[in-house]
Amino acid sequence: MEQPIKITITLPTNAYFVSGIRDFTLALIKNTTKFAEKWAYRMQSVVDELCNNAIEYGSAENAEIKVVLIHKQDEYIEILVEDTGTGKNKTTAAEIQKLYDEKRKEGYKFVGIRGRGLAKIVGEWTDQLEFKDLSNGGLQVRVRKYLKDPRYKSGLPESTPTHLVLNI
Amino acid sequence: MAEAVILIEDLPIKDPNSKAKLITISGQLDESNVDMKAKDIYKVFEEIPGKLYLVFDFAGLDYMNSRSIGYLTDWYGKLTEKGGKIFIARTKPNIKDILQVVGLTQLIQTFDTLDAAKQAVMQESSAAAATPAPTLAIPAQTPVATPAQVPAVTQTTQVQAQPAPATPAQTQVPVAPTPQPGQPVSQTPATPPVQTTAPTSQPETYKLNA
């Protein structure tokens, strides 16, 4: 059985570098997976939002964040983003889960400029999302998008009409 | 850092009581530049405190993150408070996708062409110009109560202090529910078709009833 491909990237805690991760994610999913192009763009946004949160909340300016991209052929794309827990606004897994659940409730009113990324983008475009406290005090966010698990929205390209059904 | 360029131009409209601007954004709006770039738009709000129509041309916009969407939502709130409106033209599929997932396409009209968006502004502003402004003058026949006719106040009502108005960044904007894939958008704009999202998950087979 084919082993998943795993790519780990470590970045300084600075939004300046995140555009490179976005470009890499887009190219990786477009060129090496069977996911539809739409999902490559969506996962690009997912990675961006997770990295921005880690930079803004979890890791101090002189620290770093870690991004792990895992691709299991014909099955899924998994993304892990970890902070060091040294940021001024660090949160625990339980705290972020509570906030996330609240924002995912129907009718939740988003106020202000921030706060839509995790609930409205990451939450909508991934099949699994998990928060985990790390032993170093940091936070790990793990998301997974399946290619064709019937329980979730398909990541495959949409089919085009190729035949006629004669209803005689 | 991601590159983004914002160009702001005047758009001619018929309504003398309002202004319209065309805002062309190209490149990528992300965490590294959006706060800085948003200031250009807020300057427009400062220069034009009255009714304002904004047309965003996103033909050259390759990426926008959740914070950019937060700003767009804030601008929407500011404009609609004063009777203005936002129109978005020429979004790339990934931009339209992200606007849809956050529910913004249910609040803001999007257009496939810039001409269609401009036409929508013209129609909107013309309709506003044709509507007479509300008058504050009291009609002559309205009986005016003299102080003697005013009943004496026998009860005093304690009025609770109202909370201070929300700061601009915290303007609450109605957020439409996130559309489900394949679900037609309920918005029916008065101008040419906006939403072109066809159901995506349905099998596309043709049946012939011979």
Short mmCIF file of C-alpha atoms in Angstrom, two decimals:
data_model
loop_
_atom_site.label_atom_id
_atom_site.label_comp_id
_atom_site.label_asym_id
_atom_site.label_seq_id
_atom_site.Cartn_x
_atom_site.Cartn_y
_atom_site.Cartn_z
CA MET A 1 0.00 0.00 0.00
CA GLU A 2 1.32 3.41 -1.01
CA GLN A 3 2.58 5.57 1.84
CA PRO A 4 1.23 9.12 2.18
CA ILE A 5 3.50 11.92 1.00
CA LYS A 6 4.40 14.22 3.87
CA ILE A 7 5.92 17.68 3.49
CA THR A 8 6.91 19.74 6.52
CA ILE A 9 7.67 23.46 6.30
CA THR A 10 8.76 25.72 9.13
CA LEU A 11 8.22 29.47 8.81
CA PRO A 12 9.18 32.48 10.88
CA THR A 13 6.20 34.07 12.64
CA ASN A 14 5.55 36.65 9.96
CA ALA A 15 2.66 36.98 7.51
CA TYR A 16 5.19 38.01 4.87
CA PHE A 17 6.05 34.35 4.23
CA VAL A 18 2.55 32.92 4.03
CA SER A 19 2.00 33.77 0.36
CA GLY A 20 4.77 31.27 -0.47
CA ILE A 21 2.93 28.53 1.43
CA ARG A 22 -0.26 29.40 -0.42
CA ASP A 23 1.46 29.13 -3.79
CA PHE A 24 3.07 25.86 -2.80
CA THR A 25 -0.22 24.37 -1.57
CA LEU A 26 -2.03 25.38 -4.74
CA ALA A 27 0.66 23.93 -7.02
CA LEU A 28 0.93 20.73 -4.96
CA ILE A 29 -2.79 19.97 -5.02
CA LYS A 30 -3.25 21.00 -8.66
CA ASN A 31 -0.30 19.00 -9.93
CA THR A 32 -0.05 15.93 -7.74
CA THR A 33 -3.57 15.05 -6.63
CA LYS A 34 -6.88 14.20 -8.24
CA PHE A 35 -8.69 16.97 -6.43
CA ALA A 36 -10.62 19.38 -8.65
CA GLU A 37 -8.94 22.74 -9.22
CA LYS A 38 -11.65 24.40 -7.14
CA TRP A 39 -10.51 22.39 -4.14
CA ALA A 40 -6.87 23.36 -4.73
CA TYR A 41 -7.91 27.00 -4.35
CA ARG A 42 -10.05 26.18 -1.35
CA MET A 43 -7.24 24.33 0.43
CA GLN A 44 -4.97 27.25 -0.36
CA SER A 45 -7.36 29.46 1.61
CA VAL A 46 -7.56 26.90 4.41
CA VAL A 47 -3.76 26.82 4.80
CA ASP A 48 -3.62 30.61 4.70
CA GLU A 49 -6.25 31.05 7.41
CA LEU A 50 -4.65 28.47 9.70
CA CYS A 51 -1.19 30.02 9.29
CA ASN A 52 -2.53 33.51 9.93
CA ASN A 53 -4.20 32.35 13.15
CA ALA A 54 -1.01 30.63 14.32
CA ILE A 55 1.00 33.78 13.60
CA GLU A 56 -1.49 36.14 15.17
CA TYR A 57 -2.26 34.15 18.29
CA GLY A 58 0.03 31.23 18.92
CA SER A 59 3.66 32.05 18.19
CA ALA A 60 5.74 35.00 19.32
CA GLU A 61 7.37 37.29 16.73
CA ASN A 62 10.78 35.67 17.00
CA ALA A 63 9.37 32.13 17.05
CA GLU A 64 8.00 30.01 14.23
CA ILE A 65 5.05 28.05 12.95
CA LYS A 66 5.07 24.60 11.41
CA VAL A 67 2.96 23.53 8.44
CA VAL A 68 2.61 19.87 7.47
CA LEU A 69 0.93 18.81 4.25
CA ILE A 70 0.05 15.13 3.88
CA HIS A 71 -1.35 13.62 0.72
CA LYS A 72 -2.68 10.08 0.66
CA GLN A 73 -3.15 9.21 -2.99
CA ASP A 74 -6.81 8.82 -3.98
CA GLU A 75 -7.89 9.40 -0.40
CA TYR A 76 -7.27 12.72 1.27
CA ILE A 77 -5.24 15.86 1.86
CA GLU A 78 -4.39 16.60 5.45
CA ILE A 79 -2.96 19.85 6.77
CA LEU A 80 -1.49 20.42 10.20
CA VAL A 81 -0.50 23.84 11.45
CA GLU A 82 1.30 24.16 14.76
CA ASP A 83 2.29 27.17 16.83
CA THR A 84 4.73 27.28 19.73
CA GLY A 85 2.34 28.64 22.33
CA THR A 86 4.61 31.65 22.88
CA GLY A 87 2.21 34.20 21.38
CA LYS A 88 0.53 36.88 23.47
CA ASN A 89 -2.93 35.64 22.55
CA LYS A 90 -2.37 31.89 22.75
CA THR A 91 -5.39 29.71 23.27
CA THR A 92 -5.86 26.14 24.37
CA ALA A 93 -7.53 23.48 22.25
CA ALA A 94 -10.59 23.56 24.50
CA GLU A 95 -10.91 27.35 24.23
CA ILE A 96 -10.60 27.44 20.47
CA GLN A 97 -13.00 24.51 20.10
CA LYS A 98 -15.59 26.35 22.19
CA LEU A 99 -15.17 29.52 20.14
CA TYR A 100 -15.37 27.56 16.92
CA ASP A 101 -18.53 25.72 17.97
CA GLU A 102 -20.15 29.00 18.92
CA LYS A 103 -19.34 30.58 15.56
CA ARG A 104 -20.58 27.55 13.67
CA LYS A 105 -24.04 27.86 15.20
CA GLU A 106 -26.75 28.83 12.75
CA GLY A 107 -27.52 32.51 12.87
CA TYR A 108 -24.26 33.50 14.55
CA LYS A 109 -23.64 37.17 13.83
CA PHE A 110 -20.09 37.96 12.84
CA VAL A 111 -19.12 41.41 14.04
CA GLY A 112 -16.04 43.35 13.00
CA ILE A 113 -13.25 42.64 10.56
CA ARG A 114 -11.91 39.41 12.03
CA GLY A 115 -13.21 36.04 13.05
CA ARG A 116 -14.59 34.51 9.86
CA GLY A 117 -11.58 32.48 8.74
CA LEU A 118 -11.80 29.44 10.95
CA ALA A 119 -15.55 29.07 11.14
CA LYS A 120 -16.64 30.20 7.69
CA ILE A 121 -13.74 29.11 5.50
CA VAL A 122 -11.81 26.32 7.24
CA GLY A 123 -14.96 24.84 8.75
CA GLU A 124 -16.90 24.88 5.48
CA TRP A 125 -14.15 23.55 3.25
CA THR A 126 -12.77 20.68 5.30
CA ASP A 127 -14.29 17.36 6.33
CA GLN A 128 -12.52 16.97 9.65
CA LEU A 129 -11.11 19.57 12.01
CA GLU A 130 -9.36 18.88 15.28
CA PHE A 131 -7.58 21.04 17.86
CA LYS A 132 -4.88 19.54 20.03
CA ASP A 133 -2.68 20.92 22.81
CA LEU A 134 0.99 20.12 22.22
CA SER A 135 3.44 19.13 24.93
CA ASN A 136 5.54 22.27 24.27
CA GLY A 137 2.56 24.48 25.12
CA GLY A 138 1.60 25.09 21.51
CA LEU A 139 -1.56 24.32 19.61
CA GLN A 140 -1.99 22.00 16.65
CA VAL A 141 -4.87 22.38 14.22
CA ARG A 142 -5.43 19.39 11.96
CA VAL A 143 -7.80 19.40 9.02
CA ARG A 144 -8.54 16.77 6.45
CA LYS A 145 -10.35 16.88 3.12
CA TYR A 146 -11.35 13.58 1.54
CA LEU A 147 -11.29 13.05 -2.18
CA LYS A 148 -14.36 10.85 -2.44
CA ASP A 149 -15.63 9.78 0.96
CA PRO A 150 -19.40 9.51 0.48
CA ARG A 151 -20.00 11.14 3.87
CA TYR A 152 -18.54 14.42 2.63
CA LYS A 153 -18.59 16.77 -0.33
CA SER A 154 -16.57 15.22 -3.13
CA GLY A 155 -13.22 16.70 -3.98
CA LEU A 156 -13.28 15.17 -7.43
CA PRO A 157 -13.80 17.25 -10.55
CA GLU A 158 -17.43 17.53 -11.55
CA SER A 159 -18.47 15.18 -14.30
CA THR A 160 -19.46 16.56 -17.66
CA PRO A 161 -22.34 15.19 -19.69
CA THR A 162 -21.03 12.49 -21.97
CA HIS A 163 -24.11 10.50 -22.93
CA LEU A 164 -27.81 10.67 -23.65
CA VAL A 165 -30.39 8.60 -21.80
CA LEU A 166 -33.13 7.55 -24.16
CA ASN A 167 -36.37 7.28 -22.25
CA ILE A 168 -38.39 5.27 -24.76
CA MET B 1 4.80 40.07 0.94
CA ALA B 2 1.91 39.72 -1.44
CA GLU B 3 1.43 42.51 -3.95
CA ALA B 4 -1.84 44.36 -4.32
CA VAL B 5 -2.67 47.50 -6.25
CA ILE B 6 -5.75 49.62 -5.67
CA LEU B 7 -6.91 52.24 -8.18
CA ILE B 8 -9.77 54.57 -7.36
CA GLU B 9 -11.62 56.57 -10.01
CA ASP B 10 -14.80 58.64 -10.16
CA LEU B 11 -17.84 57.18 -11.83
CA PRO B 12 -20.30 59.67 -13.32
CA ILE B 13 -23.86 59.31 -12.01
CA LYS B 14 -27.05 61.33 -12.36
CA ASP B 15 -27.95 61.69 -8.68
CA PRO B 16 -26.53 65.04 -7.53
CA ASN B 17 -26.82 63.98 -3.89
CA SER B 18 -24.48 61.05 -4.13
CA LYS B 19 -21.12 59.98 -5.53
CA ALA B 20 -19.83 56.82 -7.14
CA LYS B 21 -16.34 55.39 -7.34
CA LEU B 22 -14.79 52.58 -9.30
CA ILE B 23 -12.24 50.69 -7.24
CA THR B 24 -9.97 48.36 -9.16
CA ILE B 25 -8.05 45.88 -7.05
CA SER B 26 -5.43 43.60 -8.53
CA GLY B 27 -2.95 41.16 -7.04
CA GLN B 28 -3.44 39.39 -3.73
CA LEU B 29 -5.08 40.77 -0.61
CA ASP B 30 -3.79 38.91 2.40
CA GLU B 31 -2.73 39.31 6.01
CA SER B 32 0.52 41.01 5.04
CA ASN B 33 -1.01 43.93 3.13
CA VAL B 34 -4.77 44.21 3.62
CA ASP B 35 -4.71 46.55 6.63
CA MET B 36 -2.54 48.99 4.73
CA LYS B 37 -4.54 48.75 1.51
CA ALA B 38 -7.88 49.11 3.30
CA LYS B 39 -6.82 52.59 4.41
CA ASP B 40 -7.14 53.78 0.80
CA ILE B 41 -10.79 52.81 0.82
CA TYR B 42 -11.45 54.35 4.23
CA LYS B 43 -10.02 57.61 2.85
CA VAL B 44 -12.83 57.59 0.28
CA PHE B 45 -15.35 57.35 3.12
CA GLU B 46 -13.71 60.34 4.80
CA GLU B 47 -13.75 62.39 1.61
CA ILE B 48 -17.37 61.51 0.82
CA PRO B 49 -19.35 61.42 4.03
CA GLY B 50 -22.70 61.23 2.20
CA LYS B 51 -24.31 58.62 0.03
CA LEU B 52 -21.77 56.63 -1.93
CA TYR B 53 -21.83 53.84 -4.49
CA LEU B 54 -18.76 51.68 -4.89
CA VAL B 55 -18.05 49.37 -7.80
CA PHE B 56 -15.23 46.94 -7.12
CA ASP B 57 -13.55 45.58 -10.21
CA PHE B 58 -11.92 42.30 -9.15
CA ALA B 59 -10.78 41.18 -12.64
CA GLY B 60 -7.15 41.27 -11.54
CA LEU B 61 -7.68 40.05 -7.99
CA ASP B 62 -6.15 36.61 -7.52
CA TYR B 63 -6.60 36.07 -3.81
CA MET B 64 -8.45 37.47 -0.83
CA ASN B 65 -8.43 36.21 2.73
CA SER B 66 -10.99 36.35 5.51
CA ARG B 67 -9.77 39.69 6.78
CA SER B 68 -10.26 41.26 3.34
CA ILE B 69 -13.78 39.90 3.46
CA GLY B 70 -14.17 41.42 6.91
CA TYR B 71 -13.26 44.81 5.47
CA LEU B 72 -15.65 44.36 2.57
CA THR B 73 -18.39 43.59 5.09
CA ASP B 74 -17.51 46.71 7.07
CA TRP B 75 -17.65 48.88 3.93
CA TYR B 76 -20.98 47.33 3.03
CA GLY B 77 -22.30 48.27 6.48
CA LYS B 78 -21.03 51.84 6.25
CA LEU B 79 -22.48 52.42 2.79
CA THR B 80 -25.87 50.89 3.37
CA GLU B 81 -26.30 52.96 6.54
CA LYS B 82 -26.33 56.04 4.30
CA GLY B 83 -28.36 54.54 1.48
CA GLY B 84 -25.34 53.69 -0.67
CA LYS B 85 -24.43 50.36 -2.17
CA ILE B 86 -21.55 48.11 -3.19
CA PHE B 87 -21.33 46.27 -6.49
CA ILE B 88 -18.68 43.72 -7.39
CA ALA B 89 -17.65 42.98 -10.97
CA ARG B 90 -15.57 40.35 -12.73
CA THR B 91 -14.59 38.04 -9.91
CA LYS B 92 -12.42 35.05 -10.70
CA PRO B 93 -14.01 31.70 -9.77
CA ASN B 94 -11.94 31.30 -6.58
CA ILE B 95 -12.85 34.81 -5.43
CA LYS B 96 -16.53 34.24 -6.11
CA ASP B 97 -16.26 30.93 -4.27
CA ILE B 98 -14.88 32.56 -1.12
CA LEU B 99 -17.44 35.37 -1.26
CA GLN B 100 -20.15 32.75 -1.52
CA VAL B 101 -18.91 30.61 1.33
CA VAL B 102 -19.03 33.53 3.74
CA GLY B 103 -22.47 34.53 2.47
CA LEU B 104 -21.44 37.89 1.02
CA THR B 105 -22.91 37.24 -2.41
CA GLN B 106 -26.32 37.25 -0.76
CA LEU B 107 -25.73 40.80 0.42
CA ILE B 108 -23.65 42.29 -2.37
CA GLN B 109 -24.55 42.02 -6.04
CA THR B 110 -21.88 40.57 -8.28
CA PHE B 111 -21.66 41.02 -12.02
CA ASP B 112 -19.84 39.15 -14.74
CA THR B 113 -18.95 42.36 -16.59
CA LEU B 114 -17.87 45.81 -15.50
CA ASP B 115 -20.43 47.40 -17.81
CA ALA B 116 -23.23 45.53 -16.09
CA ALA B 117 -22.03 46.74 -12.69
CA LYS B 118 -21.75 50.33 -13.93
CA GLN B 119 -25.22 50.08 -15.42
CA ALA B 120 -26.54 48.87 -12.07
CA VAL B 121 -25.04 51.93 -10.37
CA MET B 122 -26.60 54.21 -12.97
CA GLN B 123 -30.01 52.62 -12.47
CA GLU B 124 -29.70 52.73 -8.70
CA SER B 125 -28.58 56.36 -8.59
CA SER B 126 -31.15 57.45 -11.17
CA ALA B 127 -33.90 55.88 -9.10
CA ALA B 128 -32.55 57.67 -6.03
CA ALA B 129 -32.42 60.99 -7.91
CA ALA B 130 -36.03 60.57 -9.04
CA THR B 131 -37.25 60.00 -5.49
CA PRO B 132 -38.10 63.32 -3.82
CA ALA B 133 -36.10 64.02 -0.71
CA PRO B 134 -38.12 63.81 2.50
CA THR B 135 -39.25 67.19 3.76
CA LEU B 136 -39.26 68.27 7.36
CA ALA B 137 -41.72 71.14 6.85
CA ILE B 138 -44.92 70.88 8.89
CA PRO B 139 -48.04 71.08 6.69
CA ALA B 140 -50.07 74.22 7.31
CA GLN B 141 -53.23 72.33 8.21
CA THR B 142 -51.55 70.29 10.90
CA PRO B 143 -52.93 71.40 14.26
CA VAL B 144 -50.16 72.54 16.48
CA ALA B 145 -50.64 71.96 20.17
CA THR B 146 -50.24 75.05 22.29
CA PRO B 147 -48.59 74.69 25.66
CA ALA B 148 -51.99 75.06 27.35
CA GLN B 149 -53.29 72.01 25.50
CA VAL B 150 -50.52 69.79 26.59
CA PRO B 151 -51.68 67.60 29.45
CA ALA B 152 -49.71 67.91 32.59
CA VAL B 153 -47.20 65.19 33.09
CA THR B 154 -48.23 63.13 36.03
CA GLN B 155 -45.84 60.29 35.66
CA THR B 156 -42.14 60.30 35.20
CA THR B 157 -40.54 57.54 33.25
CA GLN B 158 -37.03 56.59 34.04
CA VAL B 159 -35.09 56.15 30.86
CA GLN B 160 -32.15 53.83 30.87
CA ALA B 161 -29.02 55.19 29.32
CA GLN B 162 -28.54 53.81 25.84
CA PRO B 163 -25.31 52.06 25.03
CA ALA B 164 -22.86 54.04 22.99
CA PRO B 165 -23.13 53.50 19.25
CA ALA B 166 -20.95 50.76 17.86
CA THR B 167 -17.57 51.73 16.56
CA PRO B 168 -17.22 51.52 12.79
CA ALA B 169 -15.29 48.31 12.87
CA GLN B 170 -17.98 46.70 14.97
CA THR B 171 -20.92 47.60 12.80
CA GLN B 172 -23.14 44.57 12.80
CA VAL B 173 -24.00 43.49 9.35
CA PRO B 174 -26.68 40.95 8.67
CA VAL B 175 -24.89 37.86 7.55
CA ALA B 176 -26.83 35.77 5.19
CA PRO B 177 -26.78 32.03 5.72
CA THR B 178 -24.06 30.19 3.91
CA PRO B 179 -25.47 28.83 0.69
CA GLN B 180 -25.25 25.12 0.27
CA PRO B 181 -23.61 23.81 -2.86
CA GLY B 182 -26.13 23.51 -5.59
CA GLN B 183 -28.67 25.63 -3.76
CA PRO B 184 -29.88 28.50 -5.90
CA VAL B 185 -29.27 31.90 -4.40
CA SER B 186 -32.52 33.59 -3.45
CA GLN B 187 -31.36 37.09 -4.25
CA THR B 188 -33.16 38.60 -7.21
CA PRO B 189 -31.41 41.77 -8.25
CA ALA B 190 -33.23 44.34 -10.34
CA THR B 191 -30.34 44.42 -12.76
CA PRO B 192 -29.03 41.78 -15.15
CA PRO B 193 -28.34 38.33 -13.77
CA VAL B 194 -25.82 38.33 -10.99
CA GLN B 195 -25.52 34.81 -9.78
CA THR B 196 -24.51 32.39 -12.41
CA THR B 197 -23.91 29.51 -10.07
CA ALA B 198 -25.43 26.50 -11.64
CA PRO B 199 -26.16 23.50 -9.47
CA THR B 200 -22.94 21.60 -9.45
CA SER B 201 -23.73 18.31 -7.82
CA GLN B 202 -26.56 17.21 -10.04
CA PRO B 203 -25.84 14.59 -12.66
CA GLU B 204 -26.01 16.16 -16.05
CA THR B 205 -27.80 13.62 -18.16
CA TYR B 206 -30.26 14.43 -20.89
CA LYS B 207 -33.50 12.53 -21.18
CA LEU B 208 -35.38 12.35 -24.41
CA ASN B 209 -39.05 11.61 -24.11
CA ALA B 210 -39.47 9.86 -27.38
#
